[in-house]
């Protein structure tokens, strides 16, 4: 593998248990109030990547949580068996198993130095955990292969994934490339090329270094509760606030006890980094975010690095990404973000799943076929008068009856619905209720993703269709007739629903979000359990 692959790898936005290492242990930036264009960054050279195919395993279907019809996938009808005939079964093709290479003493010494350093730098272990490496060649080779699987494809077994984690890493065998690296004496270059080839991952890698440095320097002191702090305040709590902010923000002076314009600007920057409403006032929410221990921030970065490893090795240049935790949607074209908007994602208990798919059609004036669970809990109890007043009609009778809300201005799906195949019955859609986008905590849907500005997105996806230019779309939306516009296969856009609670901005500053679904915590628990199992089996 080329020694410069890591340095030249494409920068885009969007295993094994490491038993031998004894492991312990938005992309999108906050959107503006309007759908906005993002200036394209300067192009940098990139090397051609070999795509890592997505794993074909499909998550088990679940009861629809999104504001969607309970549309179960239609299974293909079974094909009748052909008359019985004698069959000749070819022997299975078995790929040859390469023997483990034999390391030279120099290569063994190199690996013994590189593996502990690399596992720490890639967030595979905590700083306090120790590393015990084998002394023999075969043992060191297996440790290197375990490291490669972990940093390239993650540390979980397929059985560790919960249903809502619909992104699964592809199978990966590091042995052939490692054999080549040993033969050409380029082990260090091989190791540098293993991590995910994304700028987002690199930002977390640098953030991990920065926050570990803060941790070893003593972290930050917890700020005492009290009245809100705003411009003009002074005293000991302001002094403590300055010191706390200066740990993460170099623009802040660590000394002084006056809440001046400089400090207010620093508070605004911190609030944006933590996904809070930028008021410049330190109230309960801001205080809570600043008081999260630095050790927790380190673990948060490590969890997000792990999720990057589940993505394919090359993301489509034309794609839509939703950061579920930040509730932001970003459009990419040519591997650059070109537009961003606020979104509303699933509330805890109605989680928006992580997945990848392709938007194949846009529905104009969609009706809402209400999932039975939502109808039973939220709509049937309100009575038929309420249902009629809000455009619902009852379809069927008895236990099979269901609700459908007519298309139009009152429809919960608004005027646009963006469909993509997935086993969760979720999709992107419009909403007649715009007030939800004014909140900085926008996890309030049943699992689907509501979009603040779906009209410009529809126009962007249909820009090459002469039949559906903006005037034609607007004319169609004047009525209530439902129309499904199929996108040609060449115009279908990849969509990724991702869960990022830690990400680096263009300036290198780390941003954090809450862990609303507790998936960071669950992931850490599963990694630690998997490491314990691997260590036990290796002993």
Short mmCIF file of C-alpha atoms in Angstrom, two decimals:
data_model
loop_
_atom_site.label_atom_id
_atom_site.label_comp_id
_atom_site.label_asym_id
_atom_site.label_seq_id
_atom_site.Cartn_x
_atom_site.Cartn_y
_atom_site.Cartn_z
CA UNK A 1 0.00 0.00 0.00
CA UNK A 2 1.42 3.37 -1.03
CA UNK A 3 3.15 5.20 1.77
CA UNK A 4 1.48 8.48 0.85
CA UNK A 5 -2.06 7.10 0.67
CA UNK A 6 -3.01 8.54 4.05
CA UNK A 7 -1.63 11.97 3.21
CA UNK A 8 -3.37 12.08 -0.18
CA UNK A 9 -6.64 10.39 0.81
CA UNK A 10 -9.90 12.02 -0.15
CA UNK A 11 -11.19 14.51 2.43
CA UNK A 12 -14.95 14.35 2.58
CA UNK A 13 -17.53 15.51 5.18
CA UNK A 14 -19.81 13.07 5.78
CA UNK A 15 -13.60 -6.06 14.28
CA UNK A 16 -11.63 -7.60 16.07
CA UNK A 17 -11.52 -7.20 19.81
CA UNK A 18 -7.88 -6.13 20.05
CA UNK A 19 -7.33 -8.78 22.67
CA UNK A 20 -3.58 -8.50 22.33
CA UNK A 21 -3.79 -4.79 23.11
CA UNK A 22 -5.95 -5.40 26.19
CA UNK A 23 -8.38 -2.60 25.36
CA UNK A 24 -10.19 -0.70 28.07
CA UNK A 25 -12.68 1.16 27.69
CA UNK A 26 -21.98 17.32 11.73
CA UNK A 27 -20.57 16.92 9.77
CA UNK A 28 -23.07 19.52 9.75
CA UNK A 29 -22.52 22.78 11.55
CA UNK A 30 -25.42 24.60 13.25
CA UNK A 31 -27.79 25.74 10.54
CA UNK A 32 -28.91 29.29 10.06
CA UNK A 33 -32.58 30.14 10.33
CA UNK A 34 -32.95 29.95 6.54
CA UNK A 35 -32.01 27.36 3.95
CA UNK A 36 -28.62 28.73 2.98
CA UNK A 37 -25.93 28.16 0.41
CA UNK A 38 -22.46 27.34 1.69
CA UNK A 39 -19.50 28.65 -0.33
CA UNK A 40 -17.54 25.78 -1.84
CA UNK A 41 -14.13 25.32 -0.20
CA UNK A 42 -10.93 25.41 -2.20
CA UNK A 43 -10.27 22.12 -3.89
CA UNK A 44 -7.42 19.99 -2.62
CA UNK A 45 -5.74 17.08 -4.40
CA UNK A 46 -7.23 13.70 -3.58
CA UNK A 47 -6.30 10.19 -4.43
CA UNK A 48 -8.71 7.76 -6.01
CA UNK A 49 -10.23 5.48 -3.40
CA UNK A 50 -11.40 1.93 -3.71
CA UNK A 51 -14.92 1.84 -2.36
CA UNK A 52 -15.51 -0.40 0.62
CA UNK A 53 -18.88 -2.03 -0.19
CA UNK A 54 -21.60 -1.67 2.38
CA UNK A 55 -22.45 -4.79 4.29
CA UNK A 56 -25.56 -6.43 2.89
CA UNK A 57 -27.02 -7.34 6.26
CA UNK A 58 -30.34 -5.55 6.71
CA UNK A 59 -31.69 -4.51 10.11
CA UNK A 60 -34.86 -6.24 11.16
CA UNK A 61 -38.04 -4.26 10.41
CA UNK A 62 -39.59 -2.42 13.31
CA UNK A 63 -42.96 -0.85 13.91
CA UNK A 64 -43.02 2.47 12.01
CA UNK A 65 -42.20 5.37 14.26
CA UNK A 66 -42.07 8.06 11.62
CA UNK A 67 -45.03 10.06 10.46
CA UNK A 68 -45.58 7.58 7.71
CA UNK A 69 -47.88 4.85 6.51
CA UNK A 70 -47.21 1.47 8.06
CA UNK A 71 -45.86 0.41 4.71
CA UNK A 72 -44.15 -2.92 5.18
CA UNK A 73 -41.84 -3.95 2.34
CA UNK A 74 -43.67 -5.97 -0.28
CA UNK A 75 -42.07 -9.39 -0.50
CA UNK A 76 -41.59 -11.01 -3.88
CA UNK A 77 -43.90 -13.88 -4.61
CA UNK A 78 -42.23 -17.23 -4.28
CA UNK A 79 -41.30 -18.78 -7.64
CA UNK A 80 -42.67 -22.32 -8.08
CA UNK A 81 -39.96 -24.92 -7.95
CA UNK A 82 -38.92 -26.48 -11.23
CA UNK A 83 -39.48 -30.22 -11.72
CA UNK A 84 -36.94 -32.29 -9.90
CA UNK A 85 -33.89 -32.99 -12.07
CA UNK A 86 -30.48 -34.40 -11.37
CA UNK A 87 -28.16 -31.58 -10.35
CA UNK A 88 -24.41 -31.30 -10.45
CA UNK A 89 -23.10 -29.29 -7.53
CA UNK A 90 -19.80 -27.57 -8.12
CA UNK A 91 -17.38 -27.60 -5.21
CA UNK A 92 -17.32 -24.29 -3.32
CA UNK A 93 -14.56 -21.89 -4.25
CA UNK A 94 -12.39 -21.33 -1.21
CA UNK A 95 -10.03 -18.38 -1.19
CA UNK A 96 -6.52 -19.39 -0.25
CA UNK A 97 -5.56 -18.60 3.32
CA UNK A 98 -2.33 -16.70 3.50
CA UNK A 99 0.17 -17.83 6.11
CA UNK A 100 1.19 -15.29 8.71
CA UNK A 101 4.35 -13.47 7.65
CA UNK A 102 7.48 -13.80 9.73
CA UNK A 103 8.70 -10.49 11.12
CA UNK A 104 12.31 -9.49 11.29
CA UNK A 105 13.64 -8.38 14.68
CA UNK A 106 13.59 -4.81 13.41
CA UNK A 107 9.93 -5.12 12.34
CA UNK A 108 9.01 -6.64 15.68
CA UNK A 109 10.58 -3.72 17.48
CA UNK A 110 8.80 -1.31 15.15
CA UNK A 111 5.40 -2.87 15.83
CA UNK A 112 6.01 -2.91 19.57
CA UNK A 113 6.52 0.85 19.40
CA UNK A 114 3.78 1.69 16.87
CA UNK A 115 0.84 -0.36 18.20
CA UNK A 116 0.53 1.27 21.64
CA UNK A 117 0.98 4.76 20.16
CA UNK A 118 -1.48 4.17 17.32
CA UNK A 119 -4.17 2.56 19.46
CA UNK A 120 -4.06 5.59 21.75
CA UNK A 121 -4.08 8.12 18.88
CA UNK A 122 -7.02 6.39 17.18
CA UNK A 123 -9.12 6.38 20.33
CA UNK A 124 -9.02 2.62 20.76
CA UNK A 125 -8.01 2.82 24.39
CA UNK A 126 -7.96 5.25 27.26
CA UNK A 127 -4.77 6.93 28.39
CA UNK A 128 -4.88 5.08 31.70
CA UNK A 129 -5.08 1.61 30.14
CA UNK A 130 -1.96 -0.49 29.78
CA UNK A 131 -0.83 -2.47 26.74
CA UNK A 132 0.70 -5.92 26.90
CA UNK A 133 2.11 -7.18 23.61
CA UNK A 134 3.34 -10.67 22.73
CA UNK A 135 7.06 -11.30 22.36
CA UNK A 136 6.86 -13.69 19.41
CA UNK A 137 6.40 -12.89 15.71
CA UNK A 138 3.05 -14.64 15.26
CA UNK A 139 1.62 -12.97 18.35
CA UNK A 140 2.69 -9.52 17.18
CA UNK A 141 1.25 -10.18 13.72
CA UNK A 142 -2.11 -11.12 15.23
CA UNK A 143 -2.02 -8.00 17.41
CA UNK A 144 -1.35 -5.88 14.30
CA UNK A 145 -4.23 -7.54 12.45
CA UNK A 146 -6.57 -7.00 15.41
CA UNK A 147 -5.56 -3.33 15.44
CA UNK A 148 -6.18 -3.05 11.71
CA UNK A 149 -9.70 -4.47 11.94
CA UNK A 150 -10.54 -2.22 14.87
CA UNK A 151 -9.34 1.05 13.36
CA UNK A 152 -10.61 0.30 9.86
CA UNK A 153 -14.01 -1.29 10.54
CA UNK A 154 -14.69 -0.85 14.24
CA UNK A 155 -14.57 -3.10 17.26
CA UNK A 156 -18.09 -4.51 17.40
CA UNK A 157 -19.30 -7.89 16.29
CA UNK A 158 -22.41 -7.95 14.10
CA UNK A 159 -24.37 -9.27 17.10
CA UNK A 160 -23.51 -6.12 19.07
CA UNK A 161 -25.47 -3.81 16.78
CA UNK A 162 -28.93 -2.78 17.90
CA UNK A 163 -31.71 -2.60 15.34
CA UNK A 164 -31.61 1.19 15.02
CA UNK A 165 -27.92 1.13 14.10
CA UNK A 166 -28.64 0.40 10.45
CA UNK A 167 -25.10 1.29 9.34
CA UNK A 168 -22.88 -1.78 9.42
CA UNK A 169 -19.20 -1.91 8.41
CA UNK A 170 -18.22 -4.13 5.53
CA UNK A 171 -16.17 -7.24 6.17
CA UNK A 172 -12.47 -6.50 6.09
CA UNK A 173 -9.45 -8.80 5.91
CA UNK A 174 -6.23 -6.90 6.63
CA UNK A 175 -3.91 -9.86 6.11
CA UNK A 176 -3.14 -9.50 2.35
CA UNK A 177 -2.12 -5.85 2.65
CA UNK A 178 -0.17 -6.56 5.83
CA UNK A 179 1.73 -9.39 4.13
CA UNK A 180 2.64 -6.97 1.34
CA UNK A 181 3.66 -4.28 3.86
CA UNK A 182 5.96 -6.73 5.66
CA UNK A 183 7.45 -7.88 2.38
CA UNK A 184 8.19 -4.29 1.32
CA UNK A 185 9.12 -3.21 4.86
CA UNK A 186 6.41 -0.51 4.94
CA UNK A 187 4.52 -1.37 8.10
CA UNK A 188 4.29 2.23 9.30
CA UNK A 189 2.79 3.36 5.98
CA UNK A 190 0.29 0.48 6.13
CA UNK A 191 -0.83 1.56 9.59
CA UNK A 192 -1.21 5.20 8.53
CA UNK A 193 -3.58 4.18 5.71
CA UNK A 194 -5.97 2.19 7.93
CA UNK A 195 -8.23 4.88 9.53
CA UNK A 196 -11.35 6.15 7.72
CA UNK A 197 -10.35 8.55 4.89
CA UNK A 198 -12.61 11.42 5.92
CA UNK A 199 -11.91 14.97 7.04
CA UNK A 200 -14.58 14.49 9.71
CA UNK A 201 -12.62 11.62 11.23
CA UNK A 202 -9.37 13.57 11.04
CA UNK A 203 -11.02 16.44 12.91
CA UNK A 204 -12.00 14.10 15.71
CA UNK A 205 -8.50 12.62 15.79
CA UNK A 206 -7.04 16.10 16.33
CA UNK A 207 -9.78 16.92 18.83
CA UNK A 208 -8.91 13.80 20.79
CA UNK A 209 -5.31 15.02 21.12
CA UNK A 210 -6.47 18.46 22.27
CA UNK A 211 -8.94 17.22 24.88
CA UNK A 212 -6.56 14.59 26.22
CA UNK A 213 -4.05 17.41 26.69
CA UNK A 214 -6.69 19.28 28.67
CA UNK A 215 -7.33 16.14 30.68
CA UNK A 216 -3.67 15.61 31.57
CA UNK A 217 -3.44 19.30 32.45
CA UNK A 218 -6.07 18.88 35.15
CA UNK A 219 -9.23 19.49 33.13
CA UNK A 220 -11.52 22.33 34.16
CA UNK A 221 -13.20 23.28 37.38
CA UNK A 222 -16.94 22.90 37.75
CA UNK A 223 -18.74 26.25 37.76
CA UNK A 224 -20.85 26.99 40.80
CA UNK A 225 -24.61 27.45 40.37
CA UNK A 226 -26.16 30.85 40.89
CA UNK A 227 -28.03 33.66 39.13
CA UNK A 228 -27.65 34.06 35.38
CA UNK A 229 -24.43 35.77 34.31
CA UNK A 230 -24.62 38.44 31.61
CA UNK A 231 -22.67 41.39 30.28
CA UNK A 232 -21.89 43.83 33.07
CA UNK A 233 -21.62 41.22 35.82
CA UNK A 234 -18.46 40.91 37.90
CA UNK A 235 -17.01 38.92 40.76
CA UNK A 236 -15.69 35.46 41.56
CA UNK A 237 -18.16 33.56 39.36
CA UNK A 238 -17.21 35.68 36.35
CA UNK A 239 -13.53 35.02 37.08
CA UNK A 240 -14.24 31.28 37.20
CA UNK A 241 -16.23 31.52 33.94
CA UNK A 242 -13.32 33.22 32.18
CA UNK A 243 -10.91 30.55 33.34
CA UNK A 244 -13.27 27.77 32.25
CA UNK A 245 -13.87 29.19 28.77
CA UNK A 246 -10.17 29.87 28.20
CA UNK A 247 -9.41 26.15 28.47
CA UNK A 248 -11.25 25.44 25.20
CA UNK A 249 -11.12 28.88 23.56
CA UNK A 250 -7.72 30.53 23.07
CA UNK A 251 -9.35 33.87 22.28
CA UNK A 252 -10.47 34.25 25.89
CA UNK A 253 -8.29 35.88 28.52
CA UNK A 254 -8.15 33.63 31.58
CA UNK A 255 -7.82 36.52 34.00
CA UNK A 256 -10.23 39.23 35.05
CA UNK A 257 -13.55 39.33 36.86
CA UNK A 258 -15.59 41.55 34.50
CA UNK A 259 -18.20 40.18 32.08
CA UNK A 260 -17.29 42.46 29.16
CA UNK A 261 -17.91 42.27 25.41
CA UNK A 262 -14.97 39.90 24.94
CA UNK A 263 -16.42 37.45 27.44
CA UNK A 264 -19.89 37.75 25.93
CA UNK A 265 -18.45 36.88 22.51
CA UNK A 266 -16.74 33.85 24.06
CA UNK A 267 -20.03 32.73 25.65
CA UNK A 268 -21.76 33.04 22.27
CA UNK A 269 -19.07 30.89 20.64
CA UNK A 270 -19.39 28.27 23.36
CA UNK A 271 -23.17 28.19 23.06
CA UNK A 272 -22.92 27.60 19.33
CA UNK A 273 -20.36 24.82 19.87
CA UNK A 274 -22.73 23.09 22.28
CA UNK A 275 -25.83 23.55 20.12
CA UNK A 276 -27.47 26.00 22.53
CA UNK A 277 -29.39 29.15 21.72
CA UNK A 278 -26.72 31.89 21.43
CA UNK A 279 -27.98 34.42 23.94
CA UNK A 280 -24.65 35.49 25.44
CA UNK A 281 -26.16 34.83 28.87
CA UNK A 282 -24.89 32.01 31.06
CA UNK A 283 -28.02 30.35 32.39
CA UNK A 284 -28.83 26.79 33.47
CA UNK A 285 -28.36 25.11 30.06
CA UNK A 286 -25.05 26.78 29.31
CA UNK A 287 -23.81 26.06 32.82
CA UNK A 288 -24.69 22.37 32.42
CA UNK A 289 -22.82 22.11 29.10
CA UNK A 290 -19.72 23.82 30.53
CA UNK A 291 -19.77 21.52 33.55
CA UNK A 292 -19.59 18.27 31.58
CA UNK A 293 -16.24 16.74 32.68
CA UNK A 294 -13.46 16.72 30.11
CA UNK A 295 -13.14 12.94 30.52
CA UNK A 296 -16.72 12.62 29.25
CA UNK A 297 -15.85 14.79 26.25
CA UNK A 298 -12.90 12.52 25.48
CA UNK A 299 -15.16 9.45 25.57
CA UNK A 300 -17.67 11.27 23.37
CA UNK A 301 -15.00 11.91 20.74
CA UNK A 302 -13.92 8.26 20.88
CA UNK A 303 -17.51 7.04 20.38
CA UNK A 304 -17.95 9.22 17.31
CA UNK A 305 -14.64 8.02 15.86
CA UNK A 306 -15.98 4.49 16.17
CA UNK A 307 -19.15 5.33 14.22
CA UNK A 308 -17.06 6.84 11.39
CA UNK A 309 -15.54 3.38 10.93
CA UNK A 310 -18.94 1.97 9.98
CA UNK A 311 -19.18 4.09 6.83
CA UNK A 312 -18.08 2.87 3.38
CA UNK A 313 -14.58 3.83 2.39
CA UNK A 314 -15.89 6.28 -0.20
CA UNK A 315 -19.09 8.30 0.19
CA UNK A 316 -21.03 9.34 -2.92
CA UNK A 317 -20.09 12.85 -4.02
CA UNK A 318 -23.78 13.70 -4.42
CA UNK A 319 -25.56 13.01 -1.16
CA UNK A 320 -27.72 14.26 1.69
CA UNK A 321 -26.64 13.83 5.29
CA UNK A 322 -28.73 14.29 8.40
CA UNK A 323 -27.01 14.68 11.75
CA UNK A 324 -29.68 13.14 13.97
CA UNK A 325 -28.27 14.42 17.27
CA UNK A 326 -27.80 18.00 16.00
CA UNK A 327 -31.04 17.92 13.94
CA UNK A 328 -29.37 19.43 10.86
CA UNK A 329 -29.56 18.37 7.21
CA UNK A 330 -26.70 19.10 4.80
CA UNK A 331 -26.56 18.65 1.03
CA UNK A 332 -23.26 17.66 -0.58
CA UNK A 333 -22.25 17.96 -4.20
CA UNK A 334 -18.78 17.21 -5.47
CA UNK A 335 -17.79 16.25 -1.91
CA UNK A 336 -18.47 19.80 -0.70
CA UNK A 337 -21.40 21.02 1.42
CA UNK A 338 -23.57 23.31 -0.71
CA UNK A 339 -26.66 23.80 1.45
CA UNK A 340 -27.85 23.30 5.00
CA UNK A 341 -31.13 23.56 6.87
CA UNK A 342 -32.60 22.81 10.26
CA UNK A 343 -34.41 19.54 10.79
CA UNK A 344 -36.56 17.89 13.46
CA UNK A 345 -35.53 14.33 14.31
CA UNK A 346 -36.95 11.61 16.54
CA UNK A 347 -37.52 12.17 20.22
CA UNK A 348 -36.03 9.63 22.67
CA UNK A 349 -38.32 6.62 22.54
CA UNK A 350 -39.06 7.31 18.86
CA UNK A 351 -35.46 7.34 17.68
CA UNK A 352 -34.49 8.23 14.13
CA UNK A 353 -32.37 5.26 13.00
CA UNK A 354 -28.91 5.44 11.48
CA UNK A 355 -29.08 4.24 7.88
CA UNK A 356 -27.99 4.76 4.29
CA UNK A 357 -30.27 4.66 1.25
CA UNK A 358 -31.15 6.59 -1.93
CA UNK A 359 -33.96 9.09 -2.47
CA UNK A 360 -35.87 7.62 -5.40
CA UNK A 361 -38.97 9.84 -5.51
CA UNK A 362 -40.57 13.05 -4.29
CA UNK A 363 -44.26 13.06 -3.40
CA UNK A 364 -46.03 16.38 -3.88
CA UNK A 365 -49.14 16.90 -1.72
CA UNK A 366 -48.69 13.62 0.18
CA UNK A 367 -51.53 12.26 2.33
CA UNK A 368 -50.60 10.86 5.72
CA UNK A 369 -51.48 7.24 6.39
CA UNK A 370 -51.31 7.34 10.17
CA UNK A 371 -49.40 4.46 11.78
CA UNK A 372 -51.69 2.45 14.04
CA UNK A 373 -49.61 3.15 17.15
CA UNK A 374 -49.78 6.91 16.69
CA UNK A 375 -53.50 6.72 15.89
CA UNK A 376 -54.25 4.69 19.02
CA UNK A 377 -52.24 6.85 21.41
CA UNK A 378 -52.72 10.33 19.99
CA UNK A 379 -55.69 10.60 17.62
CA UNK A 380 -58.52 8.13 18.29
CA UNK A 381 -58.96 9.44 21.88
CA UNK A 382 -59.68 12.95 20.51
CA UNK A 383 -62.94 11.85 18.92
CA UNK A 384 -64.42 11.93 15.45
CA UNK A 385 -65.26 15.66 15.54
CA UNK A 386 -61.58 16.53 16.01
CA UNK A 387 -60.54 14.07 13.30
CA UNK A 388 -62.99 15.50 10.78
CA UNK A 389 -61.97 19.09 11.55
CA UNK A 390 -58.32 18.25 10.90
CA UNK A 391 -58.85 16.44 7.62
CA UNK A 392 -58.73 12.83 8.79
CA UNK A 393 -60.92 10.16 7.27
CA UNK A 394 -61.61 6.74 8.66
CA UNK A 395 -60.86 3.87 6.32
CA UNK A 396 -62.35 0.45 7.07
CA UNK A 397 -64.34 -0.72 10.05
CA UNK A 398 -63.85 -2.63 13.26
CA UNK A 399 -60.34 -3.60 14.36
CA UNK A 400 -58.98 -3.05 10.85
CA UNK A 401 -59.99 0.57 10.63
CA UNK A 402 -57.25 3.12 10.07
CA UNK A 403 -56.79 6.85 9.67
CA UNK A 404 -55.64 8.83 6.69
CA UNK A 405 -55.13 12.59 6.73
CA UNK A 406 -55.93 14.19 3.41
CA UNK A 407 -53.27 16.01 1.46
CA UNK A 408 -53.10 19.77 1.62
CA UNK A 409 -52.14 22.55 3.96
CA UNK A 410 -53.21 20.67 7.11
CA UNK A 411 -51.39 17.43 6.34
CA UNK A 412 -48.77 16.49 8.92
CA UNK A 413 -46.45 15.78 5.99
CA UNK A 414 -46.88 19.24 4.52
CA UNK A 415 -46.44 19.58 0.78
CA UNK A 416 -43.34 17.44 0.22
CA UNK A 417 -42.23 13.92 1.05
CA UNK A 418 -38.85 12.47 0.05
CA UNK A 419 -39.00 8.68 -0.21
CA UNK A 420 -36.12 6.23 0.12
CA UNK A 421 -36.14 2.48 0.73
CA UNK A 422 -35.48 1.42 4.32
CA UNK A 423 -36.88 -1.15 6.76
CA UNK A 424 -37.88 1.50 9.32
CA UNK A 425 -40.60 3.26 7.26
CA UNK A 426 -38.96 6.66 7.83
CA UNK A 427 -38.41 9.45 5.33
CA UNK A 428 -37.79 13.20 5.00
CA UNK A 429 -40.82 15.48 4.79
CA UNK A 430 -42.30 18.94 5.08
CA UNK A 431 -44.46 20.08 8.01
CA UNK A 432 -47.15 22.75 8.42
CA UNK A 433 -45.86 23.50 11.92
CA UNK A 434 -42.79 25.71 11.62
CA UNK A 435 -42.47 26.63 15.29
CA UNK A 436 -40.41 23.52 16.02
CA UNK A 437 -37.51 24.91 14.01
CA UNK A 438 -37.18 27.87 16.37
CA UNK A 439 -35.96 25.57 19.12
CA UNK A 440 -32.33 24.61 19.58
CA UNK A 441 -33.45 21.21 20.85
CA UNK A 442 -35.24 19.76 17.85
CA UNK A 443 -35.75 16.10 18.70
CA UNK A 444 -39.52 15.95 18.57
CA UNK A 445 -40.70 13.67 15.76
CA UNK A 446 -41.91 10.07 15.74
CA UNK A 447 -38.72 9.04 13.93
CA UNK A 448 -39.02 10.68 10.52
CA UNK A 449 -37.04 13.80 9.64
CA UNK A 450 -38.96 17.06 9.20
CA UNK A 451 -37.26 19.67 7.04
CA UNK A 452 -37.39 23.42 7.56
CA UNK A 453 -37.10 24.32 3.84
CA UNK A 454 -38.15 21.29 1.74
CA UNK A 455 -39.12 23.37 -1.30
CA UNK A 456 -35.57 24.41 -2.26
CA UNK A 457 -34.43 20.81 -1.69
CA UNK A 458 -37.10 19.50 -4.09
CA UNK A 459 -36.10 22.08 -6.70
CA UNK A 460 -32.45 21.08 -6.30
CA UNK A 461 -33.19 17.38 -6.79
CA UNK A 462 -35.46 18.06 -9.79
CA UNK A 463 -33.32 20.73 -11.47
CA UNK A 464 -32.49 18.42 -14.41
CA UNK A 465 -36.11 17.36 -15.01
CA UNK A 466 -37.67 19.67 -17.65
CA UNK A 467 -41.16 18.64 -16.55
CA UNK A 468 -40.66 19.70 -12.94
CA UNK A 469 -39.06 23.11 -12.93
CA UNK A 470 -40.02 25.51 -10.07
CA UNK A 471 -43.09 26.92 -11.86
CA UNK A 472 -44.49 23.45 -12.51
CA UNK A 473 -43.91 22.41 -8.89
CA UNK A 474 -45.61 25.56 -7.62
CA UNK A 475 -48.61 25.01 -9.92
CA UNK A 476 -49.00 21.43 -8.68
CA UNK A 477 -48.92 22.56 -5.05
CA UNK A 478 -51.77 25.01 -5.60
CA UNK A 479 -54.18 22.09 -5.45
CA UNK A 480 -54.32 18.96 -3.32
CA UNK A 481 -53.79 16.26 -5.94
CA UNK A 482 -51.06 13.83 -4.93
CA UNK A 483 -48.29 13.29 -7.48
CA UNK A 484 -45.26 11.05 -7.12
CA UNK A 485 -42.26 12.24 -9.12
CA UNK A 486 -39.82 9.42 -9.73
CA UNK A 487 -36.17 10.38 -10.01
CA UNK A 488 -34.23 8.69 -12.83
CA UNK A 489 -31.64 6.31 -11.47
CA UNK A 490 -28.87 8.71 -12.46
CA UNK A 491 -30.54 11.51 -10.47
CA UNK A 492 -31.27 9.51 -7.32
CA UNK A 493 -29.39 10.95 -4.37
CA UNK A 494 -27.74 9.01 -1.58
CA UNK A 495 -29.08 9.81 1.88
CA UNK A 496 -27.30 9.12 5.17
CA UNK A 497 -28.90 9.45 8.59
CA UNK A 498 -25.98 9.69 11.03
CA UNK A 499 -25.57 10.21 14.75
CA UNK A 500 -22.81 12.73 15.45
CA UNK A 501 -22.54 14.11 18.98
CA UNK A 502 -18.98 15.38 18.50
CA UNK A 503 -17.51 16.98 15.38
CA UNK A 504 -14.85 19.52 14.45
CA UNK A 505 -15.65 22.78 12.71
CA UNK A 506 -13.74 24.28 9.80
CA UNK A 507 -11.62 26.19 12.35
CA UNK A 508 -10.70 22.96 14.14
CA UNK A 509 -12.77 23.80 17.23
CA UNK A 510 -14.72 20.87 18.62
CA UNK A 511 -18.50 21.03 18.81
CA UNK A 512 -20.55 18.77 21.04
CA UNK A 513 -24.19 17.79 21.32
CA UNK A 514 -26.09 15.93 23.99
CA UNK A 515 -26.35 12.14 23.66
CA UNK A 516 -30.18 12.13 23.48
CA UNK A 517 -30.53 8.42 22.72
CA UNK A 518 -27.69 7.36 25.08
CA UNK A 519 -26.05 5.69 22.07
CA UNK A 520 -22.60 6.99 23.02
CA UNK A 521 -22.92 5.32 26.40
CA UNK A 522 -24.32 2.10 24.92
CA UNK A 523 -21.57 1.96 22.32
CA UNK A 524 -18.86 2.39 24.97
CA UNK A 525 -20.42 -0.40 27.04
CA UNK A 526 -20.53 -2.75 24.05
CA UNK A 527 -16.92 -1.98 23.11
CA UNK A 528 -15.74 -2.68 26.65
CA UNK A 529 -17.75 -5.90 26.79
CA UNK A 530 -16.37 -7.02 23.43
CA UNK A 531 -12.81 -6.21 24.55
CA UNK A 532 -13.32 -8.24 27.72
CA UNK A 533 -14.60 -11.23 25.72
CA UNK A 534 -11.69 -10.98 23.27
CA UNK A 535 -9.13 -10.71 26.04
CA UNK A 536 -10.63 -13.72 27.79
CA UNK A 537 -10.60 -15.84 24.64
CA UNK A 538 -6.98 -14.88 23.97
CA UNK A 539 -5.75 -15.85 27.41
#
